[in-house]
Amino acid sequence: MARIFCIANQKGGVGKTTTCVNLAAGLATLDQRVLLVDLDPQGNATMGSGIDKRELKQSVYQVLVGLATVRQAVQRSEAGKYDVLPSNRELAGAEVELVDVDRRELRLKDALAAVEADYDYILIDCPPSLSLLTLNGLCATHGVIIPMQCEYFALEGLTDLVNTIKRVHANLNPKLAIIGLLRVMFDPRMTLQQQVSDQLAAHFGDKLFNTIIPRNVRLAEAPSYGMPGVVYDAASKGAQAYTAFGREMIERMKAA
Ligand code: ATP
Ligand code: MG
């Protein structure tokens, strides 16, 4: 059965999608069967996997509103060697359409049940909000991976996310746990980042992943080629860090 994780942080532009796409590709290079679920109407993880969001016949939107199964909507990322349940701006409508629907927070969980046995990992890329879409991600998941930049205000935004996770854990998904915080876009030359990183280590202990993802321009360039950074330039520091992160995830899962 697949381990299901969502990559979440309601703050925008913190590296959720980059983490999701590169972890998917990193795990695929380690021979894991991976499904990436793009739960963001921006469709960045879809595009970054080399799938054109403007040409989708079926997407996660149809799956959530009950017009398609996951198997019908899934596509292959040839570049990344993983499967993608893609998304585009149509998904923004789901938020409204699901308002009066039964089990509306559990639509994704119910849909993924049919394919859980086909994958080792299912990774869900959440939008930058604590919306019904993110709730669907949290309800479908065993654990949350939180990417964060080591900036002064990073911890402030975390409180809302952690409270939401606690609420979902108590009311909707007893399996939900925080797997870990991942330091991303890290620049060791900046003293402040080093200080915040040390604070995170003191505060979160073993909930902080050992791997640190550096700021690396190759990771930022890769999406414009429709490729995960891990594939676009496997030798780059960013790619190597995400591959190491994939290994760390597998080790953690063995230990769990
Ligand atoms: P959103 O909240 O809009 O969904 P996000 O949290 O998914 O954003 P990304 O899209 O992954 O964030 O990253 C934001 C920007 O930072 C992108 O342009 C991405 O290419 C760039 N970026 C992400 N990680 C790195 C890194 N380690 N080094 C350099 N650039 C990075
Ligand atoms: Mg994103």
GROMACS .gro file of C-alpha atoms and ligand atoms in nm:
model
  288
    1MET     CA    1   0.000   0.000   0.000
    2ALA     CA    2   0.119   0.347  -0.082
    3ARG     CA    3   0.245   0.590   0.176
    4ILE     CA    4   0.054   0.909   0.112
    5PHE     CA    5   0.205   1.246   0.195
    6CYS     CA    6   0.103   1.598   0.125
    7ILE     CA    7   0.339   1.888   0.079
    8ALA     CA    8   0.172   2.179   0.248
    9ASN     CA    9   0.237   2.532   0.369
   10GLN     CA   10  -0.028   2.799   0.328
   11LYS     CA   11   0.244   3.052   0.260
   12GLY     CA   12   0.296   3.111  -0.114
   13GLY     CA   13   0.618   3.049  -0.301
   14VAL     CA   14   0.799   2.857  -0.027
   15GLY     CA   15   0.899   2.564  -0.247
   16LYS     CA   16   0.605   2.322  -0.214
   17THR     CA   17   0.579   2.239  -0.582
   18THR     CA   18   0.956   2.220  -0.633
   19THR     CA   19   0.973   1.979  -0.339
   20CYS     CA   20   0.682   1.768  -0.462
   21VAL     CA   21   0.809   1.735  -0.820
   22ASN     CA   22   1.169   1.666  -0.722
   23LEU     CA   23   1.082   1.425  -0.443
   24ALA     CA   24   0.859   1.237  -0.688
   25ALA     CA   25   1.142   1.219  -0.943
   26GLY     CA   26   1.400   1.142  -0.674
   27LEU     CA   27   1.193   0.851  -0.542
   28ALA     CA   28   1.136   0.728  -0.899
   29THR     CA   29   1.513   0.714  -0.959
   30LEU     CA   30   1.528   0.498  -0.645
   31ASP     CA   31   1.287   0.252  -0.816
   32GLN     CA   32   0.979   0.358  -0.623
   33ARG     CA   33   0.638   0.368  -0.793
   34VAL     CA   34   0.513   0.723  -0.746
   35LEU     CA   35   0.190   0.911  -0.811
   36LEU     CA   36   0.201   1.291  -0.787
   37VAL     CA   37  -0.137   1.456  -0.724
   38ASP     CA   38  -0.152   1.820  -0.828
   39LEU     CA   39  -0.408   1.975  -0.595
   40ASP     CA   40  -0.337   2.334  -0.697
   41PRO     CA   41  -0.540   2.514  -0.968
   42GLN     CA   42  -0.214   2.687  -1.070
   43GLY     CA   43  -0.110   2.351  -1.222
   44ASN     CA   44   0.259   2.417  -1.160
   45ALA     CA   45   0.340   2.059  -1.061
   46THR     CA   46   0.160   1.940  -1.375
   47MET     CA   47   0.365   2.170  -1.601
   48GLY     CA   48   0.685   2.099  -1.408
   49SER     CA   49   0.630   1.729  -1.476
   50GLY     CA   50   0.615   1.797  -1.849
   51ILE     CA   51   0.236   1.774  -1.889
   52ASP     CA   52   0.053   2.060  -2.060
   53LYS     CA   53  -0.222   2.181  -1.825
   54ARG     CA   54  -0.406   2.350  -2.114
   55GLU     CA   55  -0.467   2.018  -2.288
   56LEU     CA   56  -0.615   1.805  -2.013
   57LYS     CA   57  -0.926   1.604  -2.094
   58GLN     CA   58  -0.955   1.476  -1.739
   59SER     CA   59  -0.794   1.621  -1.433
   60VAL     CA   60  -0.812   1.606  -1.056
   61TYR     CA   61  -1.114   1.835  -1.087
   62GLN     CA   62  -1.322   1.568  -1.263
   63VAL     CA   63  -1.206   1.317  -1.003
   64LEU     CA   64  -1.312   1.535  -0.709
   65VAL     CA   65  -1.657   1.611  -0.848
   66GLY     CA   66  -1.713   1.247  -0.941
   67LEU     CA   67  -1.696   1.266  -1.321
   68ALA     CA   68  -1.382   1.052  -1.361
   69THR     CA   69  -1.183   0.792  -1.171
   70VAL     CA   70  -0.818   0.845  -1.080
   71ARG     CA   71  -0.714   0.581  -1.335
   72GLN     CA   72  -0.902   0.764  -1.611
   73ALA     CA   73  -0.734   1.096  -1.533
   74VAL     CA   74  -0.377   0.984  -1.460
   75GLN     CA   75  -0.098   1.065  -1.705
   76ARG     CA   76   0.266   0.966  -1.718
   77SER     CA   77   0.549   1.210  -1.664
   78GLU     CA   78   0.794   1.067  -1.915
   79ALA     CA   79   1.064   1.302  -1.789
   80GLY     CA   80   1.015   1.216  -1.424
   81LYS     CA   81   0.918   0.847  -1.459
   82TYR     CA   82   0.620   0.887  -1.230
   83ASP     CA   83   0.244   0.920  -1.273
   84VAL     CA   84   0.058   1.248  -1.238
   85LEU     CA   85  -0.302   1.326  -1.152
   86PRO     CA   86  -0.289   1.664  -1.324
   87SER     CA   87  -0.463   1.992  -1.257
   88ASN     CA   88  -0.548   2.325  -1.411
   89ARG     CA   89  -0.757   2.630  -1.328
   90GLU     CA   90  -1.079   2.431  -1.363
   91LEU     CA   91  -0.998   2.296  -1.017
   92ALA     CA   92  -1.076   2.634  -0.861
   93GLY     CA   93  -1.444   2.559  -0.934
   94ALA     CA   94  -1.439   2.244  -0.721
   95GLU     CA   95  -1.420   2.454  -0.409
   96VAL     CA   96  -1.763   2.602  -0.483
   97GLU     CA   97  -1.922   2.294  -0.635
   98LEU     CA   98  -1.839   2.074  -0.339
   99VAL     CA   99  -1.982   2.306  -0.076
  100ASP     CA  100  -2.309   2.113  -0.040
  101VAL     CA  101  -2.171   1.769  -0.117
  102ASP     CA  102  -2.158   1.489   0.137
  103ARG     CA  103  -1.812   1.398   0.270
  104ARG     CA  104  -1.672   1.693   0.080
  105GLU     CA  105  -1.339   1.687   0.269
  106LEU     CA  106  -1.297   1.319   0.186
  107ARG     CA  107  -1.342   1.325  -0.191
  108LEU     CA  108  -0.973   1.281  -0.267
  109LYS     CA  109  -0.923   1.015   0.000
  110ASP     CA  110  -1.216   0.813  -0.136
  111ALA     CA  111  -1.089   0.846  -0.495
  112LEU     CA  112  -0.730   0.746  -0.413
  113ALA     CA  113  -0.844   0.430  -0.233
  114ALA     CA  114  -0.881   0.261  -0.574
  115VAL     CA  115  -0.514   0.310  -0.670
  116GLU     CA  116  -0.334   0.287  -0.335
  117ALA     CA  117  -0.206  -0.060  -0.413
  118ASP     CA  118  -0.049   0.052  -0.742
  119TYR     CA  119   0.209   0.284  -0.583
  120ASP     CA  120   0.478   0.296  -0.316
  121TYR     CA  121   0.431   0.671  -0.267
  122ILE     CA  122   0.153   0.917  -0.342
  123LEU     CA  123   0.262   1.282  -0.307
  124ILE     CA  124   0.006   1.561  -0.301
  125ASP     CA  125   0.105   1.916  -0.394
  126CYS     CA  126  -0.123   2.156  -0.201
  127PRO     CA  127  -0.216   2.513  -0.296
  128PRO     CA  128  -0.099   2.807  -0.082
  129SER     CA  129  -0.412   2.822   0.135
  130LEU     CA  130  -0.595   2.631   0.403
  131SER     CA  131  -0.892   2.582   0.170
  132LEU     CA  132  -1.121   2.287   0.106
  133LEU     CA  133  -0.864   2.162  -0.146
  134THR     CA  134  -0.590   2.156   0.117
  135LEU     CA  135  -0.835   1.990   0.358
  136ASN     CA  136  -0.890   1.718   0.098
  137GLY     CA  137  -0.514   1.676   0.082
  138LEU     CA  138  -0.480   1.653   0.460
  139CYS     CA  139  -0.768   1.405   0.488
  140ALA     CA  140  -0.621   1.176   0.222
  141THR     CA  141  -0.278   1.169   0.381
  142HIS     CA  142  -0.071   0.978   0.635
  143GLY     CA  143   0.167   1.265   0.686
  144VAL     CA  144   0.254   1.622   0.601
  145ILE     CA  145   0.586   1.745   0.471
  146ILE     CA  146   0.629   2.117   0.535
  147PRO     CA  147   0.886   2.299   0.324
  148MET     CA  148   1.005   2.624   0.472
  149GLN     CA  149   1.258   2.895   0.415
  150CYS     CA  150   1.478   2.991   0.707
  151GLU     CA  151   1.347   3.344   0.734
  152TYR     CA  152   1.252   3.558   1.025
  153PHE     CA  153   0.875   3.520   0.984
  154ALA     CA  154   0.879   3.154   0.882
  155LEU     CA  155   0.765   3.028   1.220
  156GLU     CA  156   0.470   3.265   1.247
  157GLY     CA  157   0.280   3.119   0.954
  158LEU     CA  158   0.349   2.772   1.084
  159THR     CA  159   0.113   2.810   1.381
  160ASP     CA  160  -0.199   2.824   1.160
  161LEU     CA  161  -0.087   2.522   0.962
  162VAL     CA  162  -0.005   2.320   1.273
  163ASN     CA  163  -0.343   2.411   1.428
  164THR     CA  164  -0.524   2.304   1.110
  165ILE     CA  165  -0.332   1.976   1.110
  166LYS     CA  166  -0.430   1.921   1.476
  167ARG     CA  167  -0.795   1.988   1.395
  168VAL     CA  168  -0.800   1.751   1.099
  169HIS     CA  169  -0.624   1.490   1.310
  170ALA     CA  170  -0.888   1.521   1.583
  171ASN     CA  171  -1.198   1.534   1.363
  172LEU     CA  172  -1.137   1.385   1.021
  173ASN     CA  173  -0.813   1.188   0.987
  174PRO     CA  174  -0.669   1.018   1.296
  175LYS     CA  175  -0.375   0.889   1.088
  176LEU     CA  176  -0.249   1.239   1.014
  177ALA     CA  177   0.093   1.333   1.145
  178ILE     CA  178   0.361   1.586   1.065
  179ILE     CA  179   0.637   1.384   0.900
  180GLY     CA  180   0.881   1.668   0.902
  181LEU     CA  181   0.992   2.016   0.818
  182LEU     CA  182   1.222   2.058   0.523
  183ARG     CA  183   1.457   2.353   0.501
  184VAL     CA  184   1.457   2.479   0.141
  185MET     CA  185   1.619   2.757  -0.066
  186PHE     CA  186   1.889   2.761   0.196
  187ASP     CA  187   2.181   2.999   0.163
  188PRO     CA  188   2.450   2.913   0.421
  189ARG     CA  189   2.627   3.245   0.362
  190MET     CA  190   2.341   3.428   0.527
  191THR     CA  191   2.391   3.438   0.902
  192LEU     CA  192   2.020   3.489   0.966
  193GLN     CA  193   1.930   3.171   0.777
  194GLN     CA  194   2.183   2.976   0.979
  195GLN     CA  195   2.037   3.119   1.301
  196VAL     CA  196   1.678   3.037   1.205
  197SER     CA  197   1.790   2.691   1.098
  198ASP     CA  198   1.946   2.636   1.442
  199GLN     CA  199   1.627   2.759   1.609
  200LEU     CA  200   1.421   2.516   1.404
  201ALA     CA  201   1.651   2.232   1.506
  202ALA     CA  202   1.616   2.326   1.874
  203HIS     CA  203   1.238   2.364   1.849
  204PHE     CA  204   1.144   2.070   1.626
  205GLY     CA  205   1.420   1.817   1.697
  206ASP     CA  206   1.373   1.500   1.495
  207LYS     CA  207   1.075   1.650   1.312
  208LEU     CA  208   1.332   1.845   1.112
  209PHE     CA  209   1.471   1.656   0.813
  210ASN     CA  210   1.850   1.627   0.811
  211THR     CA  211   1.866   1.707   0.441
  212ILE     CA  212   1.879   2.077   0.358
  213ILE     CA  213   1.785   2.195   0.008
  214PRO     CA  214   2.014   2.477  -0.106
  215ARG     CA  215   1.909   2.770  -0.320
  216ASN     CA  216   2.010   2.650  -0.665
  217VAL     CA  217   1.925   2.813  -0.995
  218ARG     CA  218   1.905   2.479  -1.180
  219LEU     CA  219   1.599   2.389  -0.972
  220ALA     CA  220   1.434   2.713  -1.077
  221GLU     CA  221   1.521   2.666  -1.446
  222ALA     CA  222   1.399   2.308  -1.475
  223PRO     CA  223   1.020   2.373  -1.487
  224SER     CA  224   1.054   2.583  -1.803
  225TYR     CA  225   1.188   2.267  -1.970
  226GLY     CA  226   0.900   2.057  -1.831
  227MET     CA  227   1.140   1.855  -1.622
  228PRO     CA  228   1.208   1.796  -1.253
  229GLY     CA  229   1.542   1.950  -1.150
  230VAL     CA  230   1.655   1.602  -1.049
  231VAL     CA  231   1.634   1.501  -1.416
  232TYR     CA  232   1.725   1.832  -1.582
  233ASP     CA  233   2.067   1.850  -1.416
  234ALA     CA  234   2.123   1.546  -1.196
  235ALA     CA  235   2.472   1.665  -1.098
  236SER     CA  236   2.356   2.004  -0.966
  237LYS     CA  237   2.363   2.072  -0.593
  238GLY     CA  238   1.985   2.114  -0.584
  239ALA     CA  239   1.920   1.784  -0.762
  240GLN     CA  240   2.162   1.599  -0.537
  241ALA     CA  241   1.995   1.743  -0.230
  242TYR     CA  242   1.649   1.630  -0.344
  243THR     CA  243   1.781   1.282  -0.423
  244ALA     CA  244   1.933   1.270  -0.075
  245PHE     CA  245   1.596   1.381   0.062
  246GLY     CA  246   1.430   1.090  -0.121
  247ARG     CA  247   1.675   0.853   0.046
  248GLU     CA  248   1.611   1.010   0.385
  249MET     CA  249   1.234   0.965   0.336
  250ILE     CA  250   1.277   0.597   0.251
  251GLU     CA  251   1.499   0.546   0.557
  252ARG     CA  252   1.247   0.721   0.781
  253MET     CA  253   0.966   0.505   0.649
  254LYS     CA  254   1.167   0.190   0.719
  255ALA     CA  255   1.228   0.310   1.075
  256ALA     CA  256   0.864   0.408   1.131
  257ATP     P1  257   0.291   2.837  -0.455
  257ATP     O1  258   0.258   2.870  -0.312
  257ATP     O2  259   0.262   2.946  -0.551
  257ATP     O3  260   0.231   2.705  -0.497
  257ATP     P2  261   0.533   2.692  -0.401
  257ATP     O4  262   0.531   2.693  -0.253
  257ATP     O5  263   0.484   2.570  -0.469
  257ATP     O6  264   0.451   2.817  -0.457
  257ATP     P3  265   0.757   2.683  -0.577
  257ATP     O7  266   0.671   2.711  -0.696
  257ATP     O8  267   0.808   2.546  -0.561
  257ATP     O9  268   0.680   2.728  -0.445
  257ATP    O10  269   0.881   2.781  -0.570
  257ATP     C1  270   0.867   2.922  -0.582
  257ATP     C2  271   0.977   2.974  -0.674
  257ATP    O11  272   1.105   2.949  -0.616
  257ATP     C3  273   0.977   2.907  -0.809
  257ATP    O12  274   1.013   3.001  -0.907
  257ATP     C4  275   1.085   2.801  -0.796
  257ATP    O13  276   1.146   2.769  -0.919
  257ATP     C5  277   1.183   2.869  -0.702
  257ATP     N1  278   1.257   2.771  -0.619
  257ATP     C6  279   1.202   2.675  -0.541
  257ATP     N2  280   1.299   2.608  -0.474
  257ATP     C7  281   1.418   2.663  -0.513
  257ATP     C8  282   1.556   2.638  -0.478
  257ATP     N3  283   1.590   2.543  -0.390
  257ATP     N4  284   1.649   2.715  -0.537
  257ATP     C9  285   1.615   2.813  -0.624
  257ATP     N5  286   1.489   2.842  -0.660
  257ATP    C10  287   1.391   2.769  -0.605
  258MG      MG  288   0.306   2.539  -0.576
   0.00000   0.00000   0.00000
